[in-house]
Tab-separated table of C-alpha atoms in Angstrom:
chain	number	residue	atom	x	y	z
A	1	PRO	CA	0.000	0.000	0.000
A	2	GLY	CA	1.118	3.534	-0.707
A	3	ILE	CA	2.321	5.932	1.964
A	4	GLN	CA	0.639	9.322	1.925
A	5	ASP	CA	2.732	12.396	2.719
A	6	VAL	CA	0.853	14.833	4.917
A	7	THR	CA	1.534	17.834	7.095
A	8	GLY	CA	-0.896	16.567	9.739
A	9	VAL	CA	-2.643	13.396	10.744
A	10	SER	CA	-4.500	11.489	8.010
A	11	SER	CA	-6.578	8.335	7.680
A	12	SER	CA	-4.156	6.727	5.194
A	13	GLN	CA	-3.081	3.160	5.974
A	14	HIS	CA	0.373	4.536	6.645
A	15	SER	CA	0.643	8.247	7.327
A	16	ARG	CA	3.569	10.607	7.532
A	17	CYS	CA	3.522	13.662	9.755
A	18	ILE	CA	6.045	16.147	8.372
A	19	PRO	CA	6.882	19.364	10.235
A	20	ALA	CA	6.494	22.661	8.429
A	21	GLY	CA	9.643	24.013	6.834
A	22	PRO	CA	12.277	22.889	4.357
A	23	GLY	CA	13.903	20.212	6.536
A	24	PRO	CA	15.600	17.847	6.446
A	25	PHE	CA	14.145	16.363	9.638
A	26	PRO	CA	15.142	13.315	11.676
A	27	GLY	CA	12.854	10.400	10.795
A	28	VAL	CA	10.894	8.278	13.275
A	29	ILE	CA	8.581	5.263	12.854
A	30	ASP	CA	5.792	5.144	15.451
A	31	MET	CA	3.832	1.979	16.317
A	32	PHE	CA	1.237	0.837	18.814
A	33	GLY	CA	0.342	-2.664	19.936
A	34	GLY	CA	-2.254	-5.391	20.211
A	35	ALA	CA	-5.206	-3.096	19.533
A	36	GLY	CA	-4.143	-3.023	15.877
A	37	GLY	CA	-5.193	-0.370	13.411
A	38	LEU	CA	-3.555	2.971	12.722
A	39	ILE	CA	-3.090	5.232	15.766
A	40	GLU	CA	-1.598	8.621	14.964
A	41	PHE	CA	-1.791	11.047	17.895
A	42	ARG	CA	1.752	10.390	19.144
A	43	ALA	CA	3.122	10.771	15.610
A	44	GLY	CA	1.489	14.193	15.353
A	45	LEU	CA	2.955	15.262	18.698
A	46	LEU	CA	6.430	14.069	17.699
A	47	ALA	CA	6.090	16.010	14.438
A	48	SER	CA	5.376	19.133	16.485
A	49	ARG	CA	8.781	18.539	18.099
A	50	GLY	CA	10.551	18.529	14.744
A	51	PHE	CA	10.523	14.867	13.720
A	52	ALA	CA	9.257	13.495	10.410
A	53	VAL	CA	7.119	10.618	11.647
A	54	LEU	CA	5.680	7.584	9.904
A	55	ALA	CA	2.719	6.236	11.886
A	56	LEU	CA	2.702	2.562	10.931
A	57	ALA	CA	-0.132	0.039	11.161
A	58	PHE	CA	0.854	-3.621	10.958
A	59	PHE	CA	-2.445	-5.473	11.306
A	60	ALA	CA	-6.216	-4.952	11.529
A	61	TYR	CA	-6.290	-1.986	9.180
A	62	ASP	CA	-7.221	-1.487	5.522
A	63	ASP	CA	-5.894	-4.480	3.529
A	64	LEU	CA	-3.545	-5.699	6.266
A	65	PRO	CA	-4.369	-9.032	7.969
A	66	ARG	CA	-7.222	-8.732	10.450
A	67	VAL	CA	-5.472	-11.043	12.918
A	68	LEU	CA	-1.761	-10.983	13.656
A	69	THR	CA	-0.368	-14.443	12.810
A	70	GLN	CA	3.285	-13.552	12.241
A	71	LEU	CA	5.637	-10.571	12.162
A	72	ASP	CA	7.334	-10.300	8.770
A	73	LEU	CA	10.289	-8.008	9.352
A	74	GLU	CA	10.588	-7.243	5.635
A	75	TYR	CA	7.391	-5.175	5.959
A	76	PHE	CA	9.042	-3.014	8.627
A	77	GLU	CA	12.282	-2.844	6.660
A	78	GLU	CA	10.330	-1.523	3.670
A	79	ALA	CA	8.729	1.121	5.890
A	80	THR	CA	12.203	2.169	7.077
A	81	ASP	CA	13.490	2.430	3.519
A	82	ARG	CA	10.472	4.452	2.348
A	83	LEU	CA	10.786	6.897	5.213
A	84	LEU	CA	14.486	7.439	4.484
A	85	ARG	CA	13.759	8.051	0.796
A	86	HIS	CA	11.514	10.996	1.630
A	87	PRO	CA	13.252	14.225	0.505
A	88	LYS	CA	12.574	15.926	3.843
A	89	VAL	CA	13.962	13.078	5.983
A	90	ARG	CA	17.552	13.221	7.139
A	91	GLY	CA	19.437	9.948	7.337
A	92	PRO	CA	21.395	7.858	7.582
A	93	GLY	CA	19.380	6.273	10.402
A	94	VAL	CA	15.870	6.424	11.815
A	95	GLY	CA	14.267	6.184	15.218
A	96	VAL	CA	11.529	3.738	16.168
A	97	VAL	CA	8.976	4.216	18.960
A	98	GLY	CA	6.745	1.320	19.992
A	99	VAL	CA	4.502	0.357	22.882
A	100	SER	CA	3.434	-3.165	23.901
A	101	LYS	CA	3.500	-5.422	20.797
A	102	GLY	CA	4.886	-2.442	18.913
A	103	ALA	CA	7.800	-2.349	21.367
A	104	GLU	CA	8.479	-6.017	20.628
A	105	VAL	CA	8.585	-5.153	16.919
A	106	ALA	CA	10.758	-2.088	17.549
A	107	LEU	CA	13.344	-4.147	19.439
A	108	ALA	CA	13.406	-6.706	16.623
A	109	MET	CA	13.952	-3.893	14.108
A	110	ALA	CA	16.838	-2.572	16.215
A	111	SER	CA	18.347	-6.067	16.305
A	112	PHE	CA	18.139	-6.824	12.578
A	113	LEU	CA	17.998	-3.538	10.651
A	114	PRO	CA	21.267	-1.567	10.630
A	115	ARG	CA	19.582	1.759	9.834
A	116	VAL	CA	17.611	1.774	13.101
A	117	ALA	CA	19.727	4.173	15.153
A	118	ALA	CA	17.423	4.892	18.120
A	119	THR	CA	14.681	2.755	19.647
A	120	VAL	CA	12.143	3.749	22.293
A	121	TRP	CA	10.657	0.596	23.817
A	122	ILE	CA	7.611	1.269	26.008
A	123	ASN	CA	6.355	-1.598	28.192
A	124	GLY	CA	7.006	-4.442	25.796
A	125	THR	CA	8.833	-7.747	25.714
A	126	SER	CA	12.270	-8.852	24.572
A	127	PHE	CA	11.056	-12.274	23.423
A	128	LEU	CA	8.596	-13.233	20.698
A	129	HIS	CA	5.180	-14.023	22.181
A	130	GLY	CA	2.210	-15.616	20.467
A	131	THR	CA	3.367	-14.944	16.910
A	132	PRO	CA	6.653	-15.912	15.182
A	133	LEU	CA	8.995	-13.430	13.567
A	134	VAL	CA	10.250	-14.133	10.054
A	135	TYR	CA	12.975	-12.290	8.174
A	136	GLY	CA	14.202	-13.973	5.034
A	137	ALA	CA	15.537	-17.377	6.074
A	138	VAL	CA	15.371	-16.488	9.781
A	139	THR	CA	12.425	-17.581	11.922
A	140	ILE	CA	12.135	-16.885	15.649
A	141	PRO	CA	9.506	-19.092	17.302
A	142	PRO	CA	7.190	-17.528	19.878
A	143	ILE	CA	6.617	-18.331	23.516
A	144	PRO	CA	3.010	-19.552	23.595
A	145	TYR	CA	0.351	-17.691	25.519
A	146	HIS	CA	-1.294	-19.368	28.516
A	147	PRO	CA	-4.779	-17.801	28.551
A	148	GLU	CA	-5.920	-20.159	31.307
A	149	ARG	CA	-3.673	-18.191	33.690
A	150	SER	CA	-5.580	-14.945	33.168
A	151	LEU	CA	-7.205	-13.511	36.290
A	152	LEU	CA	-10.276	-11.309	36.621
A	153	THR	CA	-10.050	-8.089	38.594
A	154	ASP	CA	-12.836	-6.792	40.823
A	155	THR	CA	-14.113	-4.757	37.874
A	156	GLY	CA	-14.228	-7.764	35.538
A	157	ALA	CA	-11.122	-6.847	33.513
A	158	MET	CA	-8.589	-9.492	32.529
A	159	ASP	CA	-5.225	-9.296	34.298
A	160	ASN	CA	-2.901	-11.000	31.809
A	161	ARG	CA	0.427	-10.570	33.577
A	162	ALA	CA	0.676	-14.341	34.211
A	163	VAL	CA	-0.364	-15.303	30.662
A	164	TYR	CA	3.204	-14.995	29.386
A	165	GLY	CA	5.572	-17.914	29.971
A	166	ASP	CA	8.738	-17.304	31.974
A	167	PRO	CA	11.300	-16.105	29.416
A	168	ARG	CA	14.128	-17.393	31.623
A	169	ALA	CA	13.031	-21.007	31.113
A	170	PRO	CA	15.563	-22.916	28.959
A	171	ALA	CA	12.739	-24.061	26.665
A	172	HIS	CA	12.121	-20.437	25.640
A	173	ARG	CA	15.712	-19.491	24.816
A	174	ALA	CA	15.094	-19.702	21.053
A	175	SER	CA	12.337	-17.072	21.341
A	176	ALA	CA	14.698	-14.317	22.480
A	177	ILE	CA	15.047	-11.307	20.189
A	178	PRO	CA	18.787	-11.203	19.280
A	179	VAL	CA	19.479	-7.905	21.003
A	180	GLU	CA	23.193	-8.686	21.135
A	181	ASN	CA	23.160	-7.469	17.503
A	182	VAL	CA	21.729	-4.014	18.292
A	183	ARG	CA	23.824	-1.326	16.578
A	184	GLY	CA	22.019	1.784	17.798
A	185	LYS	CA	20.765	2.903	21.201
A	186	VAL	CA	17.659	1.730	23.072
A	187	LEU	CA	15.639	3.546	25.743
A	188	PHE	CA	13.479	1.136	27.760
A	189	VAL	CA	10.490	2.957	29.292
A	190	VAL	CA	9.000	0.814	32.056
A	191	GLY	CA	5.874	1.179	34.171
A	192	GLU	CA	6.470	-0.859	37.309
A	193	ALA	CA	2.707	-1.213	37.913
A	194	ASP	CA	2.131	-2.653	34.418
A	195	ARG	CA	-0.506	-5.414	34.689
A	196	ASN	CA	-0.041	-6.656	31.131
A	197	PHE	CA	3.668	-7.578	31.120
A	198	ASP	CA	6.432	-7.837	33.658
A	199	SER	CA	8.003	-5.104	31.551
A	200	LYS	CA	10.884	-4.399	33.906
A	201	LEU	CA	11.985	-8.039	33.760
A	202	PHE	CA	11.919	-8.032	29.961
A	203	ALA	CA	13.910	-4.789	29.843
A	204	GLU	CA	16.504	-6.127	32.280
A	205	LEU	CA	16.876	-9.396	30.374
A	206	ALA	CA	17.397	-7.485	27.129
A	207	LEU	CA	19.886	-5.036	28.622
A	208	ALA	CA	21.969	-7.894	30.039
A	209	ARG	CA	22.537	-9.269	26.521
A	210	MET	CA	23.031	-5.994	24.657
A	211	PRO	CA	26.388	-4.399	23.811
A	212	ALA	CA	27.743	-2.330	26.687
A	213	GLY	CA	26.405	1.218	26.719
A	214	SER	CA	23.737	0.581	24.085
A	215	GLY	CA	20.691	0.860	26.343
A	216	ARG	CA	19.249	2.214	29.559
A	217	ILE	CA	16.068	1.669	31.565
A	218	LEU	CA	13.749	4.499	32.619
A	219	ALA	CA	11.523	2.859	35.250
A	220	SER	CA	8.567	4.558	36.956
A	221	PRO	CA	6.973	3.076	40.106
A	222	GLY	CA	3.183	3.306	40.017
A	223	ALA	CA	2.980	3.710	36.234
A	224	GLY	CA	0.875	1.271	34.234
A	225	HIS	CA	1.147	-0.271	30.786
A	226	LEU	CA	-0.083	2.573	28.565
A	227	ILE	CA	2.524	5.269	29.131
A	228	GLU	CA	1.494	8.002	26.698
A	229	PRO	CA	2.401	11.686	26.199
A	230	PRO	CA	1.671	14.086	29.079
A	231	GLY	CA	-1.928	15.188	29.491
A	232	SER	CA	-3.261	11.784	28.477
A	233	PRO	CA	-5.561	10.330	31.148
A	234	LEU	CA	-4.665	7.112	32.914
A	235	CYS	CA	-6.240	4.209	31.050
A	236	SER	CA	-6.219	1.422	33.636
A	237	ALA	CA	-8.400	-0.923	31.535
A	238	SER	CA	-9.834	-0.956	28.024
A	239	THR	CA	-11.166	-3.254	25.342
A	240	ILE	CA	-9.215	-4.444	22.323
A	241	ARG	CA	-10.592	-6.455	19.433
A	242	SER	CA	-8.645	-9.637	20.224
A	243	ALA	CA	-9.813	-10.005	23.845
A	244	PRO	CA	-13.207	-11.242	25.094
A	245	ARG	CA	-13.149	-8.827	28.063
A	246	PRO	CA	-11.497	-5.506	28.852
A	247	LEU	CA	-7.797	-5.818	29.662
A	248	ALA	CA	-6.268	-4.454	32.858
A	249	TRP	CA	-3.305	-2.157	32.163
A	250	GLY	CA	-2.538	-1.109	35.729
A	251	GLY	CA	-1.179	2.133	37.146
A	252	GLN	CA	-2.177	4.696	39.761
A	253	ALA	CA	-3.333	8.117	38.610
A	254	GLN	CA	-0.749	10.462	40.127
A	255	PRO	CA	2.439	8.421	39.643
A	256	HIS	CA	1.277	7.451	36.159
A	257	ALA	CA	0.747	11.123	35.239
A	258	ARG	CA	4.216	11.997	36.576
A	259	ALA	CA	5.733	9.126	34.587
A	260	GLN	CA	4.065	10.315	31.384
A	261	GLU	CA	5.370	13.844	31.784
A	262	HIS	CA	8.888	12.764	32.720
A	263	SER	CA	9.202	10.000	30.119
A	264	TRP	CA	7.984	12.244	27.275
A	265	GLY	CA	10.797	14.708	27.899
A	266	GLU	CA	13.288	11.850	28.105
A	267	ILE	CA	11.985	10.297	24.872
A	268	VAL	CA	12.256	13.555	22.923
A	269	ARG	CA	15.766	14.224	24.271
A	270	PHE	CA	16.862	10.674	23.501
A	271	LEU	CA	15.655	10.902	19.898
A	272	GLU	CA	17.313	14.297	19.451
A	273	GLN	CA	20.590	13.000	20.891
A	274	GLN	CA	20.664	9.951	18.624
A	275	LEU	CA	19.161	11.407	15.434
A	276	GLY	CA	20.035	15.095	15.674
A	277	ARG	CA	17.822	18.120	16.223
A	278	SER	CA	15.779	19.632	13.430
A	279	GLY	CA	16.064	23.254	14.491
A	280	VAL	CA	12.318	23.924	14.146
A	281	ALA	CA	10.329	25.675	16.870
A	282	LYS	CA	8.956	23.233	19.446
A	283	LEU	CA	5.308	23.284	20.546
């Protein structure tokens, strides 16, 4: 599918948010998670900070598969190449921002694609879960889900933190994303009250295998799974199309709000440090 170039948010399957001005601008790919579809608000906010942003859907949108059955890394490599070919995008590398399943994808991109220079991983995993990753002749098998371990909260939401198998088990070693091959830098943004993943564990396991100095963890006690830009309300539970009940995301209102404000500043600074500043006025 074609990528539409826009100066604001669009309803295209893939949309680019390009700041005003001649550029060139540092390029960023922005992805969300298991809800699927195309979600663009963070891309628009990053564009207001001087980044040329490609908001990327990877399932459940337009002519993409309705259900995620595998992650084909060539799709994400093509998105990287297309973004870098844009005349207003400054290379040689790009940044990637992902949350939840999108963070899993972002870490895989950082591990396999040499032009990924900066990765922001927000409450994700460092192992393949549920769906395999394929890239040419390479296949990484997933750790299977264990839906029978899901618990119901007092409000009837599903707490899925125990659904994911222990990544430290020897049987799951082949499912690890090969982060030892990361060439760029990775910022792991962790909410310690995440009820979807044990995100801090996944970040620590990844960091232990990465090249020295290539990553750091920004952990926030009391923050839940959906760490979004500042001003976004705490979403402690919501529905997604793949789940029979609302999912519990966790978090307490005040510490989550503080984490969103602090992490947003850190994310923008990290991307500027790794990709360069654009010089445009910041909103």
